Amino acid sequence: MMILNKKIGVFIIGIILLGCLLFFFLPKEEKVVVVYVAHDQDYSEPILKKFENLTGIKVKALYDTEATKTVGLVNRLIAEKNNPQADVFWNNEMIRSILLKEKGILQPYCSPNAKDIPSFFKDEDCYWTGFAARARVIIYNIQKINESEAPSSIYDFINPKWKGKACIANPILGSTSTHIASLFALLGKEKAKEFLLKMKANEVQIVESNSMVRDQVVAGECWFGLTDTDDAWDAILAGKPIKMVFPDQDGMGTLVFPNTVMLIKNAPHAENGKKLIDFLLSNWVEEELARKALQIPLKKDVKLPENVPKVEEIRMMNVSFQKIYENLNESTQFIHNIFLT
Amino acid sequence: MKTSFNFKNFFLLLIFLFIFLPYVYLFFYLFFPNFKFVGLNSLAEYIQLIFSIRLFKILFRSLGIGIATAFTSTLVGLTLALILECTDLPASNLWKKLLFLPFLLPSYLFVFTWLGFLGKRGTFTTLTFPNIPINVYNPFFLIFFLTLCFFPFPMFLISLGLRNLNQNLIDAAKIYNSKKILRLVLSLIFPHVLVAFFITFSFVVSEYMVPSFLRINTYQNEIFIQLATFYDVRKATFYSLPLLFIFSLTFLLMYKYFNQNLYFSISSNFRRSLKIWRLTGFKKFLTYVFLIILLLLSIGIPAFVLIIESEGKFLSALTLARWEFLNSIALSFLSAFLVTCSAILILYFFSDRKILNLFIIFPLMIPSPLLAISLIVLTSSFFQQTFLPLLLAYLSRFLPFSLLISLPFFIQIQKNLFEAARLSTSSSFKILRKILFPLSKKSFLNSFILVFILCFSEILITQLLIPPGFQTLALRIETLLHYGNYSFVASLNLISLIFILILYSILFKSESL
């Protein structure tokens, strides 16, 4: 009886192992496109499913996580340069798209759907194309700060009145690093460094992510903070006691940055990749992202929900993305040495 | 002349290729990035950087936190192990199972629920936790949270040691001098205490997300930044060298102690608790208070926050993440099986050799992101979009834990059993089947459970090596955190915790038969 039980046990384990092996090593599908997605999965996944249903092309998506936001996928693309696995990269900002272009990871593709996207938001050589933008905004807790004295500029982060009351996300990753680099590009290196040193002296708290900034402001741990429009609107729509401000509308302007999509050089399924890019640059996708994720459409004839502004209504920072990219390394090194001790 | 197949050498070659080649490549990459020699100037630059005051400060801070957390975790774990294994506490098995639960929660979620409970992050549920005015963003609270997270592991390891003690020695000590039994027991289990301390230390030093939640910059974060922000694999590899040195030195000192240890007893009975001391009166009351407070802090409050924040959305959450859940189970099962089998074979083939410590030290030294990057570069030409790089990474990453869990058992097995079998011309395979696996099945189960849990919760390596179109539950949960979809996060964590608990209960129940 014991021998029989042992044999049955070994048989069951063998079946489970075989099942796992088959599960992992099933034959690959031919009609497929592989996309690395830095954009939030809850919003991007339904869009990719729609593409699957329309075209019959199976989408294999790899999503980023909060811990490694964007950079995990960028690292992976760089590491895979000599043998790319991805066909398309859907990035949620543009600076690392420029980085990938500089490193020769991308190949140009001029999508017909990109024609009505403003040239400011796309690469002139068609290496990457922007769509569905976000803006860097200040959110403040209305239980802590009256509307009359609400912060409206990034210079409020160095105002001694708000010492220890403000927070920003990790300044060496994600959109915050892009924002810091844009200050280097716009203000010049010396003035930007001076501003950041004053920020540190004013005890601005560094939290893990933009969503954490939102959470901290909602909780009242920070009275105000710098985050992205989609994070801010999540809290506003949930009825939390915060308000949002586009900073420096009377001054330097607000940083508005798009999602970007690009074709990977020597992509295994380049033609399917191009179809996916065309789809992502369609009006429907911008409308969908505006409706569900409150992203700001870049195309003019896209229907806007009520609470989403037109991109023309926002006074944007007058600095090119290329210049922001050129300042990224130095600004990040500076921040790294000053804030992360 | 016919030569027979040498399984041992073949296995050695495979293990070297699978485990050590990524690390060899990493250090080769220091001198030959992209297979071109870059000269020593850049290395000189890195050496200058690594001796910066700023970096030293961060390194010492990380080591200090690691040592302090390992000390407090081991102290708590030792106390619990002694209470659960050496006293007549009623329902000690149940207490042990409950006290092991904190280890099953991903460490970042643990601190996340605590921050929610203290009202530090606001919530998106109908109930808002009031903001409790305590400043938790300092190393002391980090040590506190990490201790609550990691104490079950020393408790588990030391309990195994206690169960492995020879009852005859204890009985003899009782007859001779009952007051010195505690000293005797502590001496006998000191190797287990040391191993528990070391492993907890390595867990803590490798921890990245919990310190970042509490806004504390650690050395692991510095390595991560080199990879994540500056895309400099060489610098990240070089930054790992101090950790490599420290871990190597610590483990070599510990291993030297193991070699000279005279107090290992041999027992074939792994199940029986010692029941040396009786708990009566005030001691019993104190014990219960201690256990209840510990449970409350480590399980009660996180579970409470998870239950509140889940809002009962279990079905919706499970429907959303059903494929990720199945993916995690399948991947963890396969990985745990692979790792545990490899560990047993390594211990069998190399248990007498000093190079065994290489299998344990080096994987622990290398931060997870570095391992992942080296595997991507090494394997992308040959294993396109497969799981092999991920399985290799899990093998490298979790093999040390399997080895350390199994080592105390293997030290107890009498080597003359194998020698006798060889003399009777038994093949290696027969020795494995008839002697090794039956004797080591309990260590196999313990190792399997532990590695399964570690694989199930793993995020960083998985994110970098997972093939497109496949996602694990841990990744899905961590991604949902970003949107503030806390109800789904809490629901999925509760579901995964219940699943692990069921598995854990079944396996431990079968072990006691």
CSV table of N, CA and C in Angstrom, one decimal, chain A residues 9-21 23-24, chain B residues 325-341 391 394 398 444-445 447-457 470 472 499 503 507:
chain,number,residue,atom,x,y,z
A,9,GLY,N,2.1,9.4,-5.6
A,9,GLY,CA,2.7,10.7,-5.2
A,9,GLY,C,3.7,11.1,-6.3
A,10,VAL,N,4.5,10.3,-6.7
A,10,VAL,CA,5.5,10.6,-7.7
A,10,VAL,C,4.8,10.9,-9.0
A,11,PHE,N,3.8,10.1,-9.4
A,11,PHE,CA,3.0,10.4,-10.6
A,11,PHE,C,2.4,11.8,-10.6
A,12,ILE,N,1.8,12.1,-9.5
A,12,ILE,CA,1.1,13.4,-9.4
A,12,ILE,C,2.1,14.6,-9.5
A,13,ILE,N,3.3,14.4,-8.8
A,13,ILE,CA,4.3,15.5,-8.9
A,13,ILE,C,4.8,15.6,-10.4
A,14,GLY,N,5.0,14.4,-11.0
A,14,GLY,CA,5.4,14.4,-12.4
A,14,GLY,C,4.4,15.1,-13.3
A,15,ILE,N,3.1,14.9,-13.1
A,15,ILE,CA,2.1,15.5,-13.9
A,15,ILE,C,2.2,17.0,-13.7
A,16,ILE,N,2.3,17.5,-12.4
A,16,ILE,CA,2.3,18.9,-12.1
A,16,ILE,C,3.5,19.6,-12.8
A,17,LEU,N,4.7,18.9,-12.7
A,17,LEU,CA,5.9,19.4,-13.3
A,17,LEU,C,5.7,19.5,-14.8
A,18,LEU,N,5.2,18.5,-15.4
A,18,LEU,CA,5.0,18.4,-16.9
A,18,LEU,C,4.0,19.6,-17.3
A,19,GLY,N,3.0,19.7,-16.5
A,19,GLY,CA,2.0,20.8,-16.8
A,19,GLY,C,2.7,22.2,-16.7
A,20,CYS,N,3.5,22.4,-15.7
A,20,CYS,CA,4.3,23.7,-15.6
A,20,CYS,C,5.2,23.9,-16.8
A,21,LEU,N,5.9,22.8,-17.2
A,21,LEU,CA,6.8,23.0,-18.3
A,21,LEU,C,6.1,23.3,-19.6
A,23,PHE,N,3.1,24.7,-19.8
A,23,PHE,CA,2.6,26.0,-19.6
A,23,PHE,C,3.6,27.1,-20.0
A,24,PHE,N,4.8,26.8,-19.7
A,24,PHE,CA,5.8,27.8,-19.9
A,24,PHE,C,6.4,27.8,-21.3
B,325,PHE,N,-2.5,35.1,-10.9
B,325,PHE,CA,-2.4,34.1,-9.8
B,325,PHE,C,-2.0,32.8,-10.2
B,326,LEU,N,-2.5,32.3,-11.3
B,326,LEU,CA,-2.1,30.9,-11.8
B,326,LEU,C,-0.7,30.9,-12.3
B,327,ASN,N,-0.3,32.0,-12.9
B,327,ASN,CA,1.1,32.1,-13.4
B,327,ASN,C,2.1,32.0,-12.2
B,328,SER,N,1.7,32.7,-11.1
B,328,SER,CA,2.6,32.8,-9.9
B,328,SER,C,2.7,31.4,-9.3
B,329,ILE,N,1.6,30.7,-9.3
B,329,ILE,CA,1.6,29.3,-8.7
B,329,ILE,C,2.5,28.4,-9.5
B,330,ALA,N,2.3,28.4,-10.8
B,330,ALA,CA,3.0,27.5,-11.6
B,330,ALA,C,4.5,27.8,-11.6
B,331,LEU,N,4.8,29.1,-11.7
B,331,LEU,CA,6.3,29.5,-11.7
B,331,LEU,C,6.9,29.2,-10.4
B,332,SER,N,6.3,29.5,-9.3
B,332,SER,CA,6.8,29.3,-8.0
B,332,SER,C,7.0,27.8,-7.7
B,333,PHE,N,6.1,27.0,-8.1
B,333,PHE,CA,6.2,25.5,-7.9
B,333,PHE,C,7.4,25.0,-8.7
B,334,LEU,N,7.5,25.3,-9.9
B,334,LEU,CA,8.6,24.9,-10.8
B,334,LEU,C,9.9,25.3,-10.2
B,335,SER,N,10.0,26.6,-9.8
B,335,SER,CA,11.2,27.2,-9.3
B,335,SER,C,11.6,26.5,-8.0
B,336,ALA,N,10.7,26.3,-7.1
B,336,ALA,CA,11.0,25.8,-5.8
B,336,ALA,C,11.5,24.3,-6.0
B,337,PHE,N,10.9,23.6,-6.9
B,337,PHE,CA,11.3,22.2,-7.1
B,337,PHE,C,12.7,22.2,-7.6
B,338,LEU,N,13.0,23.1,-8.6
B,338,LEU,CA,14.3,23.1,-9.2
B,338,LEU,C,15.4,23.5,-8.2
B,339,VAL,N,15.1,24.5,-7.4
B,339,VAL,CA,16.0,25.0,-6.4
B,339,VAL,C,16.3,24.0,-5.4
B,340,THR,N,15.3,23.4,-4.9
B,340,THR,CA,15.4,22.4,-3.8
B,340,THR,C,16.2,21.2,-4.2
B,341,CYS,N,15.8,20.7,-5.4
B,341,CYS,CA,16.6,19.5,-5.9
B,341,CYS,C,18.1,19.9,-6.1
B,391,LEU,N,14.1,31.4,-14.5
B,391,LEU,CA,14.3,30.3,-13.6
B,391,LEU,C,15.8,30.2,-13.2
B,394,TYR,N,16.1,32.8,-10.4
B,394,TYR,CA,15.5,32.3,-9.1
B,394,TYR,C,16.5,31.2,-8.5
B,398,PHE,N,17.8,32.1,-4.9
B,398,PHE,CA,17.2,31.5,-3.7
B,398,PHE,C,17.9,30.2,-3.3
B,444,PHE,N,13.7,18.8,2.5
B,444,PHE,CA,13.2,19.1,1.2
B,444,PHE,C,11.9,19.8,1.3
B,445,LEU,N,11.0,19.4,2.2
B,445,LEU,CA,9.7,20.1,2.3
B,445,LEU,C,9.9,21.5,2.9
B,447,SER,N,12.6,23.4,2.7
B,447,SER,CA,13.2,24.2,1.7
B,447,SER,C,12.2,24.6,0.6
B,448,PHE,N,11.4,23.6,0.2
B,448,PHE,CA,10.4,23.8,-0.9
B,448,PHE,C,9.5,24.9,-0.5
B,449,ILE,N,8.9,24.8,0.7
B,449,ILE,CA,8.0,25.8,1.2
B,449,ILE,C,8.6,27.2,1.2
B,450,LEU,N,9.8,27.3,1.8
B,450,LEU,CA,10.5,28.6,1.8
B,450,LEU,C,10.7,29.2,0.5
B,451,VAL,N,11.3,28.4,-0.4
B,451,VAL,CA,11.6,28.9,-1.8
B,451,VAL,C,10.3,29.2,-2.5
B,452,PHE,N,9.3,28.4,-2.3
B,452,PHE,CA,8.0,28.7,-3.0
B,452,PHE,C,7.5,30.1,-2.6
B,453,ILE,N,7.6,30.4,-1.3
B,453,ILE,CA,7.1,31.7,-0.8
B,453,ILE,C,7.9,32.8,-1.3
B,454,LEU,N,9.2,32.6,-1.3
B,454,LEU,CA,10.1,33.7,-1.8
B,454,LEU,C,9.9,34.0,-3.3
B,455,CYS,N,9.7,32.9,-4.1
B,455,CYS,CA,9.4,33.1,-5.5
B,455,CYS,C,8.1,33.7,-5.7
B,456,PHE,N,7.1,33.4,-4.9
B,456,PHE,CA,5.8,33.9,-5.1
B,456,PHE,C,5.7,35.4,-4.9
B,457,SER,N,6.6,35.9,-3.9
B,457,SER,CA,6.5,37.3,-3.6
B,457,SER,C,7.6,38.1,-4.3
B,470,PHE,N,3.4,37.7,-20.0
B,470,PHE,CA,3.3,36.9,-18.7
B,470,PHE,C,3.5,37.9,-17.6
B,472,THR,N,3.2,38.1,-13.1
B,472,THR,CA,2.9,37.4,-11.8
B,472,THR,C,2.0,38.2,-11.0
B,499,PHE,N,-4.0,31.5,0.4
B,499,PHE,CA,-3.4,30.4,-0.4
B,499,PHE,C,-2.1,29.9,0.1
B,503,LEU,N,-1.4,26.1,1.8
B,503,LEU,CA,-0.2,25.2,1.4
B,503,LEU,C,0.7,25.0,2.6
B,507,LEU,N,1.4,21.2,4.2
B,507,LEU,CA,2.8,20.7,4.2
B,507,LEU,C,3.3,20.4,5.6
